[in-house]
Amino acid sequence: MKQKLFLLLFLFIGMATANASINKNGNLQTDTLKKGKNYILFNKSANIDEVSFSVNKKKESTLVIRYGYPNPGAPTNNINGAIQQSKTQYGEPEAIPVFDKIEIVSGKYENIKVEKENTLRNRFTFTDLQFPLHLKLTSGKETIEFELQEAGYWNMAIMLKKNN
């Protein structure tokens, strides 16, 4: 019985060690949240609902991030539908979130352009990229860390959870 318990403990420690990697700075990095063929999503804060990546390798190296709230669904005739359409559900239009801190872990970008995409989202365009590009973005309490591993025209959508 003790041997089985020891073996299980040994396997558990071995799996936990195998699932961790050491990043370039020597810090322990846990498993990723999402890994694609050419990108890694390391972490995101709890209020970030959805993150999607796509790339067109035939175009110039650019990163376009759409960051904000999802579009409200089609209106319904019930009270719940009316509540979901309210401004407080998605935040005031003038309070669209922006990244107030952009940390470059590796790679680089030369220029950034911020535009209001619509009343719910901002668009950030990073140009003249050097890959792999590993960024940590902060917007108030929200953070996201990711790496793009190859050149191309990247589209990234970061959607916040709806406010309740």
mmCIF file of C-alpha atoms in Angstrom:
data_model
loop_
_atom_site.group_PDB
_atom_site.id
_atom_site.type_symbol
_atom_site.label_atom_id
_atom_site.label_comp_id
_atom_site.label_asym_id
_atom_site.label_seq_id
_atom_site.Cartn_x
_atom_site.Cartn_y
_atom_site.Cartn_z
ATOM 1 C CA MET A 1 0.000 0.000 0.000
ATOM 2 C CA LYS A 2 2.804 2.427 0.905
ATOM 3 C CA GLN A 3 4.582 1.588 -2.352
ATOM 4 C CA LYS A 4 1.479 2.423 -4.398
ATOM 5 C CA LEU A 5 1.026 5.716 -2.530
ATOM 6 C CA PHE A 6 4.699 6.574 -3.064
ATOM 7 C CA LEU A 7 4.447 5.671 -6.757
ATOM 8 C CA LEU A 8 1.340 7.864 -7.194
ATOM 9 C CA LEU A 9 3.044 10.768 -5.403
ATOM 10 C CA PHE A 10 6.162 10.326 -7.546
ATOM 11 C CA LEU A 11 4.073 10.268 -10.764
ATOM 12 C CA PHE A 12 2.127 13.358 -9.692
ATOM 13 C CA ILE A 13 5.321 15.330 -8.977
ATOM 14 C CA GLY A 14 6.858 14.142 -12.229
ATOM 15 C CA MET A 15 3.791 15.208 -14.239
ATOM 16 C CA ALA A 16 3.689 18.612 -12.540
ATOM 17 C CA THR A 17 7.379 19.144 -13.297
ATOM 18 C CA ALA A 18 6.967 17.976 -16.905
ATOM 19 C CA ASN A 19 4.025 20.363 -17.427
ATOM 20 C CA ALA A 20 6.113 23.373 -16.451
ATOM 21 C CA SER A 21 8.826 24.983 -18.524
ATOM 22 C CA ILE A 22 11.447 27.574 -17.800
ATOM 23 C CA ASN A 23 11.170 30.776 -19.824
ATOM 24 C CA LYS A 24 14.105 32.861 -21.095
ATOM 25 C CA ASN A 25 14.392 34.787 -17.820
ATOM 26 C CA GLY A 26 14.673 31.571 -15.792
ATOM 27 C CA ASN A 27 11.219 31.982 -14.253
ATOM 28 C CA LEU A 28 8.944 28.974 -13.988
ATOM 29 C CA GLN A 29 6.182 29.183 -16.618
ATOM 30 C CA THR A 30 3.120 26.966 -16.194
ATOM 31 C CA ASP A 31 1.190 25.396 -19.053
ATOM 32 C CA THR A 32 -0.362 27.714 -21.598
ATOM 33 C CA LEU A 33 -4.064 28.492 -21.784
ATOM 34 C CA LYS A 34 -4.199 28.103 -25.563
ATOM 35 C CA LYS A 35 -1.577 27.048 -28.090
ATOM 36 C CA GLY A 36 -1.953 27.193 -31.824
ATOM 37 C CA LYS A 37 0.406 26.215 -34.579
ATOM 38 C CA ASN A 38 2.056 29.656 -34.557
ATOM 39 C CA TYR A 39 0.891 31.416 -31.358
ATOM 40 C CA ILE A 40 0.712 30.882 -27.600
ATOM 41 C CA LEU A 41 -1.754 32.450 -25.155
ATOM 42 C CA PHE A 42 0.092 32.298 -21.831
ATOM 43 C CA ASN A 43 -2.546 33.850 -19.589
ATOM 44 C CA LYS A 44 -5.491 36.231 -19.403
ATOM 45 C CA SER A 45 -7.340 37.840 -16.529
ATOM 46 C CA ALA A 46 -10.708 36.505 -15.416
ATOM 47 C CA ASN A 47 -12.783 39.251 -17.064
ATOM 48 C CA ILE A 48 -11.449 38.425 -20.549
ATOM 49 C CA ASP A 49 -14.018 36.073 -22.028
ATOM 50 C CA GLU A 50 -12.682 35.142 -25.435
ATOM 51 C CA VAL A 51 -9.409 35.460 -27.350
ATOM 52 C CA SER A 52 -9.032 34.478 -31.000
ATOM 53 C CA PHE A 53 -6.045 34.558 -33.363
ATOM 54 C CA SER A 54 -5.729 34.370 -37.146
ATOM 55 C CA VAL A 55 -2.841 35.071 -39.527
ATOM 56 C CA ASN A 56 -2.334 35.683 -43.238
ATOM 57 C CA LYS A 57 1.314 34.815 -43.939
ATOM 58 C CA LYS A 58 1.247 36.406 -47.397
ATOM 59 C CA LYS A 59 0.783 39.947 -46.073
ATOM 60 C CA GLU A 60 3.175 42.316 -44.295
ATOM 61 C CA SER A 61 3.993 41.857 -40.611
ATOM 62 C CA THR A 62 1.249 43.679 -38.751
ATOM 63 C CA LEU A 63 -0.792 42.914 -35.631
ATOM 64 C CA VAL A 64 -4.365 44.208 -35.374
ATOM 65 C CA ILE A 65 -6.050 43.734 -31.993
ATOM 66 C CA ARG A 66 -9.747 44.402 -31.506
ATOM 67 C CA TYR A 67 -10.296 44.858 -27.770
ATOM 68 C CA GLY A 68 -13.543 45.551 -25.960
ATOM 69 C CA TYR A 69 -17.026 44.187 -25.467
ATOM 70 C CA PRO A 70 -18.979 41.797 -27.701
ATOM 71 C CA ASN A 71 -21.829 43.127 -29.806
ATOM 72 C CA PRO A 72 -25.154 42.754 -28.020
ATOM 73 C CA GLY A 73 -27.436 40.044 -29.382
ATOM 74 C CA ALA A 74 -30.591 40.709 -31.316
ATOM 75 C CA PRO A 75 -33.194 42.467 -29.187
ATOM 76 C CA THR A 76 -36.021 40.400 -27.791
ATOM 77 C CA ASN A 77 -39.435 41.297 -26.432
ATOM 78 C CA ASN A 78 -38.772 40.123 -22.900
ATOM 79 C CA ILE A 79 -37.297 42.054 -19.977
ATOM 80 C CA ASN A 80 -34.021 40.099 -20.034
ATOM 81 C CA GLY A 81 -33.426 41.175 -23.649
ATOM 82 C CA ALA A 82 -34.050 44.811 -22.701
ATOM 83 C CA ILE A 83 -31.548 44.568 -19.839
ATOM 84 C CA GLN A 84 -28.901 43.069 -22.118
ATOM 85 C CA GLN A 85 -29.266 46.021 -24.485
ATOM 86 C CA SER A 86 -28.704 48.629 -21.773
ATOM 87 C CA LYS A 87 -25.511 50.714 -21.746
ATOM 88 C CA THR A 88 -24.579 49.463 -18.289
ATOM 89 C CA GLN A 89 -24.454 45.902 -19.606
ATOM 90 C CA TYR A 90 -21.532 46.730 -21.881
ATOM 91 C CA GLY A 91 -20.127 49.865 -20.282
ATOM 92 C CA GLU A 92 -20.570 53.448 -21.337
ATOM 93 C CA PRO A 93 -19.447 54.111 -24.933
ATOM 94 C CA GLU A 94 -16.925 56.709 -23.797
ATOM 95 C CA ALA A 95 -15.425 54.120 -21.419
ATOM 96 C CA ILE A 96 -14.068 51.769 -24.102
ATOM 97 C CA PRO A 97 -11.040 50.018 -22.612
ATOM 98 C CA VAL A 98 -7.496 50.816 -23.775
ATOM 99 C CA PHE A 99 -4.131 49.244 -23.010
ATOM 100 C CA ASP A 100 -2.399 51.582 -20.565
ATOM 101 C CA LYS A 101 0.707 49.369 -20.313
ATOM 102 C CA ILE A 102 2.347 47.336 -23.084
ATOM 103 C CA GLU A 103 5.331 45.249 -22.006
ATOM 104 C CA ILE A 104 7.552 43.699 -24.678
ATOM 105 C CA VAL A 105 8.938 40.396 -23.368
ATOM 106 C CA SER A 106 10.626 39.513 -26.683
ATOM 107 C CA GLY A 107 10.583 40.799 -30.254
ATOM 108 C CA LYS A 108 9.564 44.357 -31.004
ATOM 109 C CA TYR A 109 7.207 46.688 -32.840
ATOM 110 C CA GLU A 110 8.019 50.126 -34.213
ATOM 111 C CA ASN A 111 4.620 51.845 -34.331
ATOM 112 C CA ILE A 112 1.215 51.581 -32.713
ATOM 113 C CA LYS A 113 -2.030 53.203 -33.798
ATOM 114 C CA VAL A 114 -5.171 53.283 -31.620
ATOM 115 C CA GLU A 115 -8.584 53.771 -33.231
ATOM 116 C CA LYS A 116 -12.151 53.575 -32.031
ATOM 117 C CA GLU A 117 -13.624 50.675 -34.006
ATOM 118 C CA ASN A 118 -17.182 51.166 -32.745
ATOM 119 C CA THR A 119 -18.963 52.106 -29.523
ATOM 120 C CA LEU A 120 -17.872 48.848 -27.867
ATOM 121 C CA ARG A 121 -14.308 48.233 -29.087
ATOM 122 C CA ASN A 122 -10.973 49.855 -29.843
ATOM 123 C CA ARG A 123 -8.579 48.691 -32.545
ATOM 124 C CA PHE A 124 -4.820 48.640 -31.936
ATOM 125 C CA THR A 125 -2.530 48.290 -34.962
ATOM 126 C CA PHE A 126 1.110 47.360 -34.335
ATOM 127 C CA THR A 127 3.459 47.632 -37.345
ATOM 128 C CA ASP A 128 7.063 46.790 -38.236
ATOM 129 C CA LEU A 129 7.083 43.684 -36.048
ATOM 130 C CA GLN A 130 10.019 41.472 -35.122
ATOM 131 C CA PHE A 131 9.193 37.829 -34.337
ATOM 132 C CA PRO A 132 8.726 35.983 -32.149
ATOM 133 C CA LEU A 133 6.676 38.786 -30.596
ATOM 134 C CA HIS A 134 5.833 38.169 -26.937
ATOM 135 C CA LEU A 135 3.666 40.891 -25.359
ATOM 136 C CA LYS A 136 1.986 41.442 -22.011
ATOM 137 C CA LEU A 137 -0.858 43.968 -22.277
ATOM 138 C CA THR A 138 -2.604 45.649 -19.349
ATOM 139 C CA SER A 139 -5.861 47.585 -19.382
ATOM 140 C CA GLY A 140 -6.850 48.638 -15.866
ATOM 141 C CA LYS A 141 -7.296 45.346 -13.988
ATOM 142 C CA GLU A 142 -7.243 43.236 -17.154
ATOM 143 C CA THR A 143 -4.071 41.581 -18.455
ATOM 144 C CA ILE A 144 -3.257 39.245 -21.308
ATOM 145 C CA GLU A 145 0.061 37.687 -22.288
ATOM 146 C CA PHE A 146 0.708 36.018 -25.634
ATOM 147 C CA GLU A 147 3.359 35.244 -28.220
ATOM 148 C CA LEU A 148 3.125 35.305 -32.009
ATOM 149 C CA GLN A 149 5.782 33.016 -33.417
ATOM 150 C CA GLU A 150 5.911 33.824 -37.144
ATOM 151 C CA ALA A 151 5.598 36.770 -39.484
ATOM 152 C CA GLY A 152 2.335 37.691 -41.172
ATOM 153 C CA TYR A 153 -0.728 39.895 -40.886
ATOM 154 C CA TRP A 154 -2.222 38.927 -37.520
ATOM 155 C CA ASN A 155 -5.815 39.557 -36.456
ATOM 156 C CA MET A 156 -6.555 39.127 -32.775
ATOM 157 C CA ALA A 157 -9.864 39.647 -30.975
ATOM 158 C CA ILE A 158 -9.957 40.093 -27.197
ATOM 159 C CA MET A 159 -13.525 40.218 -25.883
ATOM 160 C CA LEU A 160 -14.308 41.168 -22.302
ATOM 161 C CA LYS A 161 -17.094 39.480 -20.367
ATOM 162 C CA LYS A 162 -20.390 41.332 -20.229
ATOM 163 C CA ASN A 163 -20.865 43.364 -17.059
ATOM 164 C CA ASN A 164 -23.643 42.155 -14.805
#
